[in-house]
Tab-separated table of C-alpha atoms in Angstrom:
chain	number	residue	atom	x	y	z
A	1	UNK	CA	0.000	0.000	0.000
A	2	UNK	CA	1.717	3.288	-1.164
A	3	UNK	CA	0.945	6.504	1.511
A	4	UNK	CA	0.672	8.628	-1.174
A	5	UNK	CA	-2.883	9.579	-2.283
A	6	UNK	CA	-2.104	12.681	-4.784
A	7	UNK	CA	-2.262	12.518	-8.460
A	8	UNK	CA	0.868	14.503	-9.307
A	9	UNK	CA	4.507	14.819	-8.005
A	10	UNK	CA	6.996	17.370	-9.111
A	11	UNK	CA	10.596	17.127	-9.313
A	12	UNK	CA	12.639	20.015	-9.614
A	13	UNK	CA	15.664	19.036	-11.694
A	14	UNK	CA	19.104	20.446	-11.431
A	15	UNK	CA	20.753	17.759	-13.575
A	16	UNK	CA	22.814	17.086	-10.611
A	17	UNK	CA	23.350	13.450	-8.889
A	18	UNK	CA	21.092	14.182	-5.974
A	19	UNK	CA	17.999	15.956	-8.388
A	20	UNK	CA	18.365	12.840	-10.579
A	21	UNK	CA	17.874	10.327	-7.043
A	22	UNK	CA	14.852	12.507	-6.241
A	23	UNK	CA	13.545	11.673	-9.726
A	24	UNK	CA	13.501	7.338	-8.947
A	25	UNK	CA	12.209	8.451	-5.738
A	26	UNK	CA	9.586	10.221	-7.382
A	27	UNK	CA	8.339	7.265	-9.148
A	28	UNK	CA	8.793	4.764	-6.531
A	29	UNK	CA	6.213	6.891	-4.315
A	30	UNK	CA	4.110	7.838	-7.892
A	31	UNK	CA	3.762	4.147	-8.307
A	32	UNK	CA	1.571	4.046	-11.469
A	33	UNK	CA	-1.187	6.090	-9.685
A	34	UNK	CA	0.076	9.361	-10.283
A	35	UNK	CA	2.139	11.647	-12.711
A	36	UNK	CA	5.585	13.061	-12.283
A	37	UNK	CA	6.492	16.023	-13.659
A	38	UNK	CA	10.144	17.400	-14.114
A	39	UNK	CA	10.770	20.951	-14.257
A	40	UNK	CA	14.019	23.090	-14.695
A	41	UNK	CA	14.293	26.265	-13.696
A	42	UNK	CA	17.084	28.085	-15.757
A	43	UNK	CA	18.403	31.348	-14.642
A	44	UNK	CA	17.963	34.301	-17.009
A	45	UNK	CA	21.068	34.902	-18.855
A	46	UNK	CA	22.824	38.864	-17.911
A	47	UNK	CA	22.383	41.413	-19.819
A	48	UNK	CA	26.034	42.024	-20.486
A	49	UNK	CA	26.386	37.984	-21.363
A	50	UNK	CA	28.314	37.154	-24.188
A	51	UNK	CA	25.139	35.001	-25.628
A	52	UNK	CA	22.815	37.615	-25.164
A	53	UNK	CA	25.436	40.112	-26.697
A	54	UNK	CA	26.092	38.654	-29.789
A	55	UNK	CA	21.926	36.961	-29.422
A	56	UNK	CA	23.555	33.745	-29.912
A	57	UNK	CA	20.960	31.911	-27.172
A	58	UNK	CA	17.674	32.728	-27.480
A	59	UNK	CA	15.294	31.149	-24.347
A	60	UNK	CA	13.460	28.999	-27.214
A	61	UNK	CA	17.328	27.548	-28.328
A	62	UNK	CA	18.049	27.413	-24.097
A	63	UNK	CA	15.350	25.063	-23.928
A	64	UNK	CA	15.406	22.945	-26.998
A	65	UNK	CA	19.047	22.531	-25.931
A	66	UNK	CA	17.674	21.366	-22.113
A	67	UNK	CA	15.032	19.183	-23.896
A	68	UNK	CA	17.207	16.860	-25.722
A	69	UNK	CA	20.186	16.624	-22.603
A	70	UNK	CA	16.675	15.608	-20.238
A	71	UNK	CA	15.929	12.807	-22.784
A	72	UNK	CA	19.276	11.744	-23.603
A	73	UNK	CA	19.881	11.589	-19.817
A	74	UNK	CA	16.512	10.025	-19.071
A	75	UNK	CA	16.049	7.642	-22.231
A	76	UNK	CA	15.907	4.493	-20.032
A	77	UNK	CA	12.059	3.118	-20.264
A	78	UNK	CA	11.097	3.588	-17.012
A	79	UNK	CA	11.477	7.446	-17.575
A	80	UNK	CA	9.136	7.632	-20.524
A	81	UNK	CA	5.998	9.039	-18.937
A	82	UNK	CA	7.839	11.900	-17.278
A	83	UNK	CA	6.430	15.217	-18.424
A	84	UNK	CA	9.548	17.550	-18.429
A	85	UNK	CA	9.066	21.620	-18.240
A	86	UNK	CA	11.490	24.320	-18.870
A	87	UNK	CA	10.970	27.702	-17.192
A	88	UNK	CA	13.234	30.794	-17.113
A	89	UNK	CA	13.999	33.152	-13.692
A	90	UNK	CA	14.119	32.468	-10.119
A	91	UNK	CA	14.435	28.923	-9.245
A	92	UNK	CA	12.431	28.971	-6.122
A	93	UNK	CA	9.876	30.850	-7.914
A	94	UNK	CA	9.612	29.059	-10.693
A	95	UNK	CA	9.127	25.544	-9.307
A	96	UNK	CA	6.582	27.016	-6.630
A	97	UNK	CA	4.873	28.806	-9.226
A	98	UNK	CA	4.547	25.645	-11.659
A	99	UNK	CA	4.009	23.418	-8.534
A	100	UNK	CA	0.837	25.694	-7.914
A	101	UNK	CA	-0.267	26.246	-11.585
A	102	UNK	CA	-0.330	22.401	-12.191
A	103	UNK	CA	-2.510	21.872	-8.751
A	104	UNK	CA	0.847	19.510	-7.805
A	105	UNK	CA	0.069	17.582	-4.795
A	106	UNK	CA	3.910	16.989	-3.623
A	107	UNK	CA	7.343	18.257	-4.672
A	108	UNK	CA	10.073	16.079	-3.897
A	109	UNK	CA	13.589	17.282	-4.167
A	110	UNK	CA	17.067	16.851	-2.717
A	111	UNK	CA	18.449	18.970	0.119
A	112	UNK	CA	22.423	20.194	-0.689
A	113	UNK	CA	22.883	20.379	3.079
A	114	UNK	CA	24.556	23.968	2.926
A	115	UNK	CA	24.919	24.997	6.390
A	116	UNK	CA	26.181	28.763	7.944
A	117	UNK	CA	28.005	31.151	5.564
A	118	UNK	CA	28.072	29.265	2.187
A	119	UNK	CA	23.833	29.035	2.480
A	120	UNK	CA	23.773	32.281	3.506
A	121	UNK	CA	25.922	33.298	0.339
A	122	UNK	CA	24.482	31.028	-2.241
A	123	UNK	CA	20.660	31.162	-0.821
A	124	UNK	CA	18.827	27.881	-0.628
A	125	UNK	CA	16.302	26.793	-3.662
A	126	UNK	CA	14.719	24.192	-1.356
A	127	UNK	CA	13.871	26.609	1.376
A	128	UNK	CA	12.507	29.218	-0.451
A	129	UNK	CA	10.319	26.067	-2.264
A	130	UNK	CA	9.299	25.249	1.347
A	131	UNK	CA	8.480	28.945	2.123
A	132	UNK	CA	5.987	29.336	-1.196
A	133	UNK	CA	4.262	26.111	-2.347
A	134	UNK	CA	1.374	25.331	-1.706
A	135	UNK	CA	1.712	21.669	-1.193
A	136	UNK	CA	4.094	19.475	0.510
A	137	UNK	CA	7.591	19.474	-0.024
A	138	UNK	CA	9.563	16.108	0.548
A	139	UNK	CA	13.198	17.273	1.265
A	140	UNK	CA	15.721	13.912	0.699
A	141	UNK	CA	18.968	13.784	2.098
A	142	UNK	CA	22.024	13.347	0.835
């Protein structure tokens, strides 16, 4: 018997080891019964970048570009049904936003376990998740 009741989980994809784990998690807790969605939240490029200089990457060539590395990463069967989502800004914004849009019932993602200065430098996606979805948030571990 799986606890999970909800009809959609969102992962919130990094392409890191630990977002990747959170994905198999995912669908170990989706178990047939639900849909996972993955979503990656790429950071808008500076103005004074040298792609958006010389308007060599455009957000429609920055995702095409994130589409085919998610399904060349993911190509294994078992992946198949994942629904994968780019979206552009603020990464805790953008998952919470999606999260809320898609009436997600549970976000499950890894914690990086940055403690004292370097969180306080670098800012923490996961807690600003917690902070504004609207659902639950499963934090894993490293």
């Amino acid at each position: 018997m799986n606890w999970f009741t909800g009809k959609k989980i969102l992962v919130p994809l990094d392409f890191g080891e630990e977002s990747c784990r959170a994905i198999d998690t995912a669908l170990e807790i989706a178990n047939t019964a639900a849909d996972v969605h993955i979503i990656h939240v790429a950071t808008d490029l500076a103005v004074s970048s040298p792609e958006v200089i010389w308007e060599v990457h455009s957000d429609e060539i920055r995702r095409k570009n994130l589409e085919k590395t998610f399904r060349k990463k993911f190509a294994d069967d078992k992946y198949r049904e994942l629904q994968f989502f780019v979206a552009f800004g603020d990464p805790g914004h953008g998952i919470a936003d999606y999260a809320e849009q898609t009436a997600t019932d549970l976000i499950v993602m890894p914690s990086h376990g940055r403690t004292g200065l370097k969180r306080l430098l670098v800012g923490s996606v996961t807690e600003r998740v917690i902070r504004l979805a609207h659902c639950p948030v499963l934090v894993l571990r490293q």
